[in-house]
CSV table of C-alpha atoms in Angstrom, one decimal:
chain,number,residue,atom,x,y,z
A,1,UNK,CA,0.0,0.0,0.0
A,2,UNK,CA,2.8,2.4,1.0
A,3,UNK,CA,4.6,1.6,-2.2
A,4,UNK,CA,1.4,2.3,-4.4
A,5,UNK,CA,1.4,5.8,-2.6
A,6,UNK,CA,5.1,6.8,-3.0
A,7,UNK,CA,4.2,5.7,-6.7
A,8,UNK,CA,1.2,8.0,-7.1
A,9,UNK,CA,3.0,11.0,-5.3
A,10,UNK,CA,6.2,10.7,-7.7
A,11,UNK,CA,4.1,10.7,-10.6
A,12,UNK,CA,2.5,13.9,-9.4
A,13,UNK,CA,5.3,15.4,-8.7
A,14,UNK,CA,6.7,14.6,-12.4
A,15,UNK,CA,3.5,15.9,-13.3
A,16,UNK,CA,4.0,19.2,-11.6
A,17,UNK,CA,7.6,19.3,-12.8
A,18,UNK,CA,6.1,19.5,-16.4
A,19,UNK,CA,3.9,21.4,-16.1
A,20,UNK,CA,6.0,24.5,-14.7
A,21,UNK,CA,8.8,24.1,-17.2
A,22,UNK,CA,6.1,24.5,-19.6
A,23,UNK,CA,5.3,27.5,-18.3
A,24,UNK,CA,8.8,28.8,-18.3
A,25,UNK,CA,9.3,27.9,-21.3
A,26,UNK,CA,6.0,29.0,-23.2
A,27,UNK,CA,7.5,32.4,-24.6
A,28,UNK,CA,6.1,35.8,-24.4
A,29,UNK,CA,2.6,35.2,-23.5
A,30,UNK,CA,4.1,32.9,-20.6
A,31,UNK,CA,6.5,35.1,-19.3
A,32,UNK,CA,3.9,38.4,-18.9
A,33,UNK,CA,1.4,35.6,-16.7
A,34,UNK,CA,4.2,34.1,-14.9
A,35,UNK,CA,6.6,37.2,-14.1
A,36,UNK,CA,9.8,35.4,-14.5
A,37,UNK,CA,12.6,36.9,-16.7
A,38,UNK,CA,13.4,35.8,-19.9
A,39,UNK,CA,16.7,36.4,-21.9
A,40,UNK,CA,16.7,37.1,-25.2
A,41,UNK,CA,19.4,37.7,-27.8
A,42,UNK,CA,20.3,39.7,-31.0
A,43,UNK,CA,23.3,39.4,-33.5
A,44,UNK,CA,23.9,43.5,-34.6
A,45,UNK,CA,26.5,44.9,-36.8
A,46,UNK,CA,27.0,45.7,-40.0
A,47,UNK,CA,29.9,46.4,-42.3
A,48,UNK,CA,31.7,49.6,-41.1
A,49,UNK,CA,33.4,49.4,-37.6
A,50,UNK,CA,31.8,50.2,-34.1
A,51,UNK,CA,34.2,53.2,-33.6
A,52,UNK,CA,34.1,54.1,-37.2
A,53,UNK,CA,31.6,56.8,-38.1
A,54,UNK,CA,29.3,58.2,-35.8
A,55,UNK,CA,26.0,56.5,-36.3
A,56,UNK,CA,27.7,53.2,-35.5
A,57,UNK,CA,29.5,54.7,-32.1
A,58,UNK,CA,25.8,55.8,-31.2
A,59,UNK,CA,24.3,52.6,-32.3
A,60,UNK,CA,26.2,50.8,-29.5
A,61,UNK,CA,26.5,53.8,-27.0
A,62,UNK,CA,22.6,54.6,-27.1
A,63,UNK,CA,20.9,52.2,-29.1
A,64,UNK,CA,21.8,48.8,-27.7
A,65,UNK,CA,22.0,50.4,-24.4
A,66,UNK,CA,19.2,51.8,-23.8
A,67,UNK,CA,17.2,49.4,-25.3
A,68,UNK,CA,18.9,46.7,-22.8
A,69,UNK,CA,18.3,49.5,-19.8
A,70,UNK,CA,14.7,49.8,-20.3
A,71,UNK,CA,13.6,46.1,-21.0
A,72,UNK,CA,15.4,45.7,-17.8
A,73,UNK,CA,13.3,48.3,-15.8
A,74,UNK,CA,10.4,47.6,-17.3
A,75,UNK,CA,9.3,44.4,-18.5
A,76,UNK,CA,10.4,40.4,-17.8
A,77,UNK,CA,13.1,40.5,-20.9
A,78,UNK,CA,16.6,41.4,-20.5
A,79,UNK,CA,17.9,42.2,-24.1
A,80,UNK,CA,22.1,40.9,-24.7
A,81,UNK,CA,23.9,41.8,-27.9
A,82,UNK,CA,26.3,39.8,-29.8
A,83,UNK,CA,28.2,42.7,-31.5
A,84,UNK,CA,28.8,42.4,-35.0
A,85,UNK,CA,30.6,45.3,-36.5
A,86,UNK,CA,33.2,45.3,-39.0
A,87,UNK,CA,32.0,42.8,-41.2
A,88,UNK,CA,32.8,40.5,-39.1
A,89,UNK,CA,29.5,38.6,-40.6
A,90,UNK,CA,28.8,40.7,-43.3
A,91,UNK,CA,30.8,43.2,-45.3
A,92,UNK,CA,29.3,46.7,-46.3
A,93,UNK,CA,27.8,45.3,-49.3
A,94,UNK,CA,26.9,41.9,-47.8
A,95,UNK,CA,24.7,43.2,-45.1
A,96,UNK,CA,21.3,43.9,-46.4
A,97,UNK,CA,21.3,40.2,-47.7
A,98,UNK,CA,22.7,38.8,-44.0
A,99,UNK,CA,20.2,40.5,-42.1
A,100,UNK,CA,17.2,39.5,-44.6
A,101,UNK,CA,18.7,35.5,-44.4
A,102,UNK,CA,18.8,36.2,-40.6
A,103,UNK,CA,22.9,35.7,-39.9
A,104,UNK,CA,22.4,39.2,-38.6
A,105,UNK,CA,19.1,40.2,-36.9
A,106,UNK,CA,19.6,43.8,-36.0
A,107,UNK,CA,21.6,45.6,-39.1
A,108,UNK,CA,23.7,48.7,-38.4
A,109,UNK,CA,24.8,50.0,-42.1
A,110,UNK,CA,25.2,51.8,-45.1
A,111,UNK,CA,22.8,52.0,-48.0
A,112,UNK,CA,25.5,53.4,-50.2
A,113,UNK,CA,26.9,49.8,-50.9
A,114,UNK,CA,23.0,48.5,-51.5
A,115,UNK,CA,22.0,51.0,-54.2
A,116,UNK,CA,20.6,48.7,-56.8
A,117,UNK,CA,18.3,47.5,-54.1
A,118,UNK,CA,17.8,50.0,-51.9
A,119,UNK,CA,18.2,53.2,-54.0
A,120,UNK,CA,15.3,55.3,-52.2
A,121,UNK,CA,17.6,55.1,-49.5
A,122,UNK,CA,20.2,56.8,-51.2
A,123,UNK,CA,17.9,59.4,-52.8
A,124,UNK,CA,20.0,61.8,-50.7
A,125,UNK,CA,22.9,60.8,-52.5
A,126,UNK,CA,20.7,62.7,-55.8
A,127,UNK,CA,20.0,65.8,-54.7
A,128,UNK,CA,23.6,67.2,-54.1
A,129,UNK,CA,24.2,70.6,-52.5
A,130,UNK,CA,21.9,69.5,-49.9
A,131,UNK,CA,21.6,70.9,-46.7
A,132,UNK,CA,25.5,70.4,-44.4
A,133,UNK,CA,23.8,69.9,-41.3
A,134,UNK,CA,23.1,66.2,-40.5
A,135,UNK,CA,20.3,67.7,-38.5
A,136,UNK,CA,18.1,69.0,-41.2
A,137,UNK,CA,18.8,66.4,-44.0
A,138,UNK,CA,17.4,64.0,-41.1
A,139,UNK,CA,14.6,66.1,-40.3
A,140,UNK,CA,14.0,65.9,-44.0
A,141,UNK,CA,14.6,62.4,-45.1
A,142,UNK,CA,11.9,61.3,-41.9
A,143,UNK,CA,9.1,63.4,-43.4
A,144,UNK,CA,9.4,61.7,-46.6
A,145,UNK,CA,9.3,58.3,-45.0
A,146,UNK,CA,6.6,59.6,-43.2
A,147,UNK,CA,4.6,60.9,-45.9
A,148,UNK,CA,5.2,57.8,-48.2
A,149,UNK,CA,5.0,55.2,-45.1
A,150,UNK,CA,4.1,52.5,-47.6
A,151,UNK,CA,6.7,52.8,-50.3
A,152,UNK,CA,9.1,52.2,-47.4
A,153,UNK,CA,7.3,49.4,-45.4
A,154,UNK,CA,7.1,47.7,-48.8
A,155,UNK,CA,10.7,48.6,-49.7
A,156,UNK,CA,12.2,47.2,-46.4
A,157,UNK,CA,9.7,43.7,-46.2
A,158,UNK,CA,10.8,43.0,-49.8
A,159,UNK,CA,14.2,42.0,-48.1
A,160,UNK,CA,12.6,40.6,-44.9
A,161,UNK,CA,13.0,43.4,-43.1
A,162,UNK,CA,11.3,46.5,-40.7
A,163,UNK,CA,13.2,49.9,-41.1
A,164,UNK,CA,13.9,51.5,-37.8
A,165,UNK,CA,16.2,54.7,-37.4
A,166,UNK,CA,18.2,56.5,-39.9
A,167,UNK,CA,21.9,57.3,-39.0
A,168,UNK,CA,23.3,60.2,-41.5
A,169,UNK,CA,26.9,61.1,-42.2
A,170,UNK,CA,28.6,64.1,-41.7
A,171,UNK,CA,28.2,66.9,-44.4
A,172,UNK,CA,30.4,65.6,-47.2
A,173,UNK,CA,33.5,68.0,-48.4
A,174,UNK,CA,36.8,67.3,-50.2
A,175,UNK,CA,40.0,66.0,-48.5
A,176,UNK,CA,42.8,65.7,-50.6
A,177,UNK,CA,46.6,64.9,-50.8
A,178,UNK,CA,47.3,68.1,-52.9
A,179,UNK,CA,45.8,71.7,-52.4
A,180,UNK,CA,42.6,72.6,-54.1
A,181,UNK,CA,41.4,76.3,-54.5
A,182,UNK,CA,39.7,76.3,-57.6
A,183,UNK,CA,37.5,74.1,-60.0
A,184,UNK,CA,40.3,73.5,-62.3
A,185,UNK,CA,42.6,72.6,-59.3
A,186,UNK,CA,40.9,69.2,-60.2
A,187,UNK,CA,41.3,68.3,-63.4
A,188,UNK,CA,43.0,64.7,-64.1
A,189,UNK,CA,42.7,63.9,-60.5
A,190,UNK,CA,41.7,61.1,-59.2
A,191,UNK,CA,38.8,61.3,-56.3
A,192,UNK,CA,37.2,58.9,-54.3
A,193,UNK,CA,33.5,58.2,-53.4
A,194,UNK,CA,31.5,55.3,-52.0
A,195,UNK,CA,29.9,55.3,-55.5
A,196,UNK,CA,26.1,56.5,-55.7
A,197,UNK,CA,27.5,60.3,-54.8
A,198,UNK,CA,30.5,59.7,-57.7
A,199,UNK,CA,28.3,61.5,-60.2
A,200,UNK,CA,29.1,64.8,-58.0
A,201,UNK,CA,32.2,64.9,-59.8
A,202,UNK,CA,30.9,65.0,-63.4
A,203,UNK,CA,32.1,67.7,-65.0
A,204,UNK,CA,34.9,68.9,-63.1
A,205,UNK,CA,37.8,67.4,-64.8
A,206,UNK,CA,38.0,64.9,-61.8
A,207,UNK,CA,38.5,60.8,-62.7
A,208,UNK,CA,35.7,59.4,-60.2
A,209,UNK,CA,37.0,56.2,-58.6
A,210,UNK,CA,34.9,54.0,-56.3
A,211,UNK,CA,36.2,52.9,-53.3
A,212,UNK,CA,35.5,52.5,-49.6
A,213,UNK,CA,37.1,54.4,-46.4
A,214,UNK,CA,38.6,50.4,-45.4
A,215,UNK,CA,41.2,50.8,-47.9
A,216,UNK,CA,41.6,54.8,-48.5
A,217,UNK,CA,44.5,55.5,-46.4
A,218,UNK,CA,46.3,52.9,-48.2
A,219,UNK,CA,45.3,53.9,-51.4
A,220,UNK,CA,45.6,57.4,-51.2
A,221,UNK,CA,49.3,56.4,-49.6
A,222,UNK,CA,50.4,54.4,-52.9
A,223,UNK,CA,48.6,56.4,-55.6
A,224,UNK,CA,45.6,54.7,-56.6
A,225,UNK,CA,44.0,58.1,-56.2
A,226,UNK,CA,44.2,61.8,-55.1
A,227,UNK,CA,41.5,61.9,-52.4
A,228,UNK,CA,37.9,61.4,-51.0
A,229,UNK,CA,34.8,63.2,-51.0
A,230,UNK,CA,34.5,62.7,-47.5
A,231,UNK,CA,32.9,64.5,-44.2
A,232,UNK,CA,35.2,65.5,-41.0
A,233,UNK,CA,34.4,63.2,-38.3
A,234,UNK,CA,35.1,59.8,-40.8
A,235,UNK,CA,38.3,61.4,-42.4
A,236,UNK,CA,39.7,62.1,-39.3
A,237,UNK,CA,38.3,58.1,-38.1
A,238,UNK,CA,40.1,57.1,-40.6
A,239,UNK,CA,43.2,59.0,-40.5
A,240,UNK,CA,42.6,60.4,-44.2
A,241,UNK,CA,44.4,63.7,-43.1
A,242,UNK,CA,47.6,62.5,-42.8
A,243,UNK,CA,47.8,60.8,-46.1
A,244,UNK,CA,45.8,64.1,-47.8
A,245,UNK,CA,46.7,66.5,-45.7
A,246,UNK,CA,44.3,69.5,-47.4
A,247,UNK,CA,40.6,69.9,-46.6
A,248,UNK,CA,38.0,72.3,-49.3
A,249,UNK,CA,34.5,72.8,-48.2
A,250,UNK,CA,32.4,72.2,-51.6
A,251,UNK,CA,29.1,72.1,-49.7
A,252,UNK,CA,27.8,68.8,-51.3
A,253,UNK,CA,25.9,68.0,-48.2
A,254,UNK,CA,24.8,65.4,-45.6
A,255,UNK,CA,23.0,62.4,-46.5
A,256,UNK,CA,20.9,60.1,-44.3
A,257,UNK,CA,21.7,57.2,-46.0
A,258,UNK,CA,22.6,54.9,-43.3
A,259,UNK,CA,20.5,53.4,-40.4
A,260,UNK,CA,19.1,50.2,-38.7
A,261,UNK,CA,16.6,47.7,-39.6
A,262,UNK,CA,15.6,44.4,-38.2
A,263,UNK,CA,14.9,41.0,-39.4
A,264,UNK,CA,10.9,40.5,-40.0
A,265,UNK,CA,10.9,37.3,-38.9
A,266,UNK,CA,13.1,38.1,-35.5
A,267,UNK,CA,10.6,41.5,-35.1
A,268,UNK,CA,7.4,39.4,-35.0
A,269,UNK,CA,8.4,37.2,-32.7
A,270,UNK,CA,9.6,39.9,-29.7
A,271,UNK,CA,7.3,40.5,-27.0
A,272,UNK,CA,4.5,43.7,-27.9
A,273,UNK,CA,6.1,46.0,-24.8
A,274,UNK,CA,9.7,45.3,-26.2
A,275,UNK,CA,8.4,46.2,-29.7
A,276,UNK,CA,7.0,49.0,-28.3
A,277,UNK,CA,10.3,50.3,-26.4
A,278,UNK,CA,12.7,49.5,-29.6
A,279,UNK,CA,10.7,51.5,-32.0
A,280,UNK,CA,10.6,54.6,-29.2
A,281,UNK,CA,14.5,54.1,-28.5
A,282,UNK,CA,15.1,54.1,-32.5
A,283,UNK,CA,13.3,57.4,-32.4
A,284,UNK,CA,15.6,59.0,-29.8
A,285,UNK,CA,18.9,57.4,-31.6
A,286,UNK,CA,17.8,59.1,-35.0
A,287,UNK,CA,17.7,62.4,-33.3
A,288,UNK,CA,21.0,61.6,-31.5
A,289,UNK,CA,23.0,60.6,-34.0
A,290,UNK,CA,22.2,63.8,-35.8
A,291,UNK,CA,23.4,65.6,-33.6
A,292,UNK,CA,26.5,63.6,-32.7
A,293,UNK,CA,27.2,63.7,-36.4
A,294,UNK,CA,27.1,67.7,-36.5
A,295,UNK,CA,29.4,67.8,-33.6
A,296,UNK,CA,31.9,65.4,-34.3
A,297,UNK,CA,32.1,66.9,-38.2
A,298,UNK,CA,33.3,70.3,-36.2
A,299,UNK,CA,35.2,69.1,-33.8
A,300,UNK,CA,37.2,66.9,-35.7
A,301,UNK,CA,37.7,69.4,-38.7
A,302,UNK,CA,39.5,70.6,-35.5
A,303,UNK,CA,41.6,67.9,-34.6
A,304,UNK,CA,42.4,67.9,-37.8
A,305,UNK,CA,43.7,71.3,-38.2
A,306,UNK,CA,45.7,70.8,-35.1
A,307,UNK,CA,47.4,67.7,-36.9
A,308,UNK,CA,48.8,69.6,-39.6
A,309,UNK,CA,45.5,70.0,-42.1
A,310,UNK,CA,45.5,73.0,-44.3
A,311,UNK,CA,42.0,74.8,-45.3
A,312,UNK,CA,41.8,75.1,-48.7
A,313,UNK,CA,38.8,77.8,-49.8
A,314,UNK,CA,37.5,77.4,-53.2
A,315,UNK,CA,35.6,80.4,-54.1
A,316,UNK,CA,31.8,80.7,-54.0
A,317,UNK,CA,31.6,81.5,-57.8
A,318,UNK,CA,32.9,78.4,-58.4
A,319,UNK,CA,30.8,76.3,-56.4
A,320,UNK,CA,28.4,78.0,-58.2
A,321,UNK,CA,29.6,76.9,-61.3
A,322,UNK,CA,30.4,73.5,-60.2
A,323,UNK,CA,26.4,72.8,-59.2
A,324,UNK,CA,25.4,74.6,-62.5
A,325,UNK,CA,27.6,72.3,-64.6
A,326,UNK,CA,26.1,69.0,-63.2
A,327,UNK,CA,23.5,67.2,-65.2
A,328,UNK,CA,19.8,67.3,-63.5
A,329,UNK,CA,20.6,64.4,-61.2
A,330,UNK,CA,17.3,64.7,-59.2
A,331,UNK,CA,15.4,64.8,-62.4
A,332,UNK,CA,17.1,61.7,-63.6
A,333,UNK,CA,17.1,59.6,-60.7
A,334,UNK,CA,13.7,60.8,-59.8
A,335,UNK,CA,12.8,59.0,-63.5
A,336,UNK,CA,14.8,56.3,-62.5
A,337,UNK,CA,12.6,55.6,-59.8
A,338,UNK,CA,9.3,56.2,-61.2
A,339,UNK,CA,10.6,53.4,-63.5
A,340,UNK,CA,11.2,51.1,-60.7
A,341,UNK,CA,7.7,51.3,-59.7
A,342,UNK,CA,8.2,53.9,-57.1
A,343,UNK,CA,6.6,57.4,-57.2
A,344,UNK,CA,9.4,59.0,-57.5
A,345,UNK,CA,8.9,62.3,-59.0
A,346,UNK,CA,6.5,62.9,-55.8
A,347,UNK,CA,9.4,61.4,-53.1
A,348,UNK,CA,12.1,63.8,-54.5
A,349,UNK,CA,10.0,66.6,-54.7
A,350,UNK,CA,8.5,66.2,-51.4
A,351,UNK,CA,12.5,65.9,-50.0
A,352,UNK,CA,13.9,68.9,-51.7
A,353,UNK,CA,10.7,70.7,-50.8
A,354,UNK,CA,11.4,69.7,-46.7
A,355,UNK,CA,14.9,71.2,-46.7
A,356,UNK,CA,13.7,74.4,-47.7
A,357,UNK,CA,11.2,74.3,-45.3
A,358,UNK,CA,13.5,73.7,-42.7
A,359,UNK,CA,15.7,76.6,-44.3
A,360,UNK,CA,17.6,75.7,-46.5
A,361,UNK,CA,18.4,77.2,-49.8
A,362,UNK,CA,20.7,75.0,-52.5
A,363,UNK,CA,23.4,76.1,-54.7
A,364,UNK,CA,21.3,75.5,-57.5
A,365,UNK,CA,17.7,75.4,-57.5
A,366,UNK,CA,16.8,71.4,-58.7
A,367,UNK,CA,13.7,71.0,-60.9
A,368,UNK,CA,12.4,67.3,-61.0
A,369,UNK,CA,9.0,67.5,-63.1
């Protein structure tokens, strides 16, 4: 009789036993009914290097951060990052696929690297003489995205993804390895650019080469070209000033055209108030990295100078002349995307339409029609 009892009381037990590891293990709707904490991980990174530009430094200071902070304080997850930066899964061109196939599931990029795929990203990239604070061409970029919410939901899910925050460069300029103080101090040069903004050289005399800031010291060192159209804070990253020791404003802008998304599948499956706290976090880190990218282009045009960098001044009539000489390139990429299926005679209007409105006035007055 004793032994039956033992027997029935084990098997409850084992019962019991099952039943609560169930529970703890029943994901999110378990964990807000039960109140225990749950752990849960995300691969981030991206091609360009933690410390490299700014929007990746804020990304890991702010974004990852705070994100981890206020799970913590105020739900039952605690969010861990396995860093990822540097290619160290996916180079700059590689990432867009990794994070869609899920090796990465929070991307931290650029779009330059991506435009055949993502080239409303880059529509920044086609409306040169933009705006040089990072501030206002972010400002601008979000109330296109806003306006055409759709086209950019659609954009991102076609690779499996949900756009989060942009993360914009500096204002873009010319850094050199010989002095520049006129338009025709570039003739048979040869400049460097990530590639979609390489057409900002037509017309000057300049031999456009594509290239990326991993290999520019280097190459500027040994001669495969002359310099980079290139803002403050990632030259002097990058060291750039002490291979091309001469700096010109041109003027060419800031561009938005980096930023974090998230793989679909991954986003789906996190908990409602963690959703909730990412998008509001990637919100804040837009703003912030704006700004962080307008302070560190001035004071590192300043460590710069202290370093040895001359400021070259190329005067305003040529500027002039330099914006005037450029084909259309808003009215031809604007076509381009209206080809693709996009509206994008609308998009680029509506984007060159929000920098003036927040004050803005370009070198040469764009007409895309």
């Amino acid at each position: 009789m004793k032994k039956k009892v033992f027997q029935y009381i084990n098997l409850l037990l084992i019962i019991c036993l099952i039943i609560m590891t169930a529970v703890g293990c029943g994901g999110k709707d378990a964990q807000s009914s039960g109140g225990e904490r749950e752990t849960i991980t995300l691969k981030i990174g991206g091609g360009h290097m933690v410390n490299g530009m700014a929007y990746t430094q804020v990304a890991q200071e702010f974004f990852q951060a705070e994100i981890s902070k206020r799970c913590a304080e105020e739900t039952n997850y605690d969010v861990e990052w396995i860093e990822a930066y540097g290619g160290t899964i996916a180079k700059l061109p590689e990432g867009l696929t990794a994070c869609q196939n899920g090796l990465l599931d929070v991307l931290v990029n650029s779009y330059a690297f991506e435009n055949a795929k993502l080239f409303l990203m880059n529509m920044n990239y086609y409306v040169p003489f933009s705006s040089t604070d990072p501030t206002i061409v972010t400002k601008a970029s979000r109330m296109v995205m806003d306006e055409y919410a759709d086209v950019y939901e659609d954009l991102w899910a076609t690779y499996n993804q949900k756009f989060l925050a942009l993360g914009p460069t500096g204002a873009y300029e010319l850094i050199t390895n010989f002095p520049v103080n006129s338009l025709a101090d570039l003739k048979g040069h040869k400049i460097a650019a990530a590639g979609a903004n390489l057409p900002w050289l037509e017309g000057t005399g300049a031999i456009p080469v594509q290239s990326n800031l991993n290999e520019a010291y280097t190459s500027i060192q040994t001669g495969v070209y002359d310099g980079w159209i290139m803002w403050p804070d990632a030259s002097y990253r990058y060291k750039l000033h002490e291979v091309a020791p001469y700096f010109t404003a041109i003027g060419f802008g800031a561009d938005a055209i980096q930023g974090i998304s998230i793989n679909l599948d991954v986003w789906n499956s996190l908990p409602e108030e963690v959703q909730a706290i990412m998008e509001e976090v990637a919100a804040e880190y837009e703003v912030k990295s704006a700004e962080a990218a307008k302070e560190l282009d001035v004071t590192s045009l300043e460590a710069m100078q202290k370093e040895g960098l001359t400021i070259c001044e190329m005067p305003k009539e040529d500027i002039e002349k330099w914006a005037a000489g450029l084909p259309n390139i808003p009215q031809v990429r604007a076509s381009e995307a209206e080809g693709m299926g996009f509206p994008g005679i609308e998009i680029w209007n509506a984007y060159i339409d929000a920098q003036k409105q927040l004050g803005h006035t370009f070198a040469r007055d764009w007409i895309v029609q």
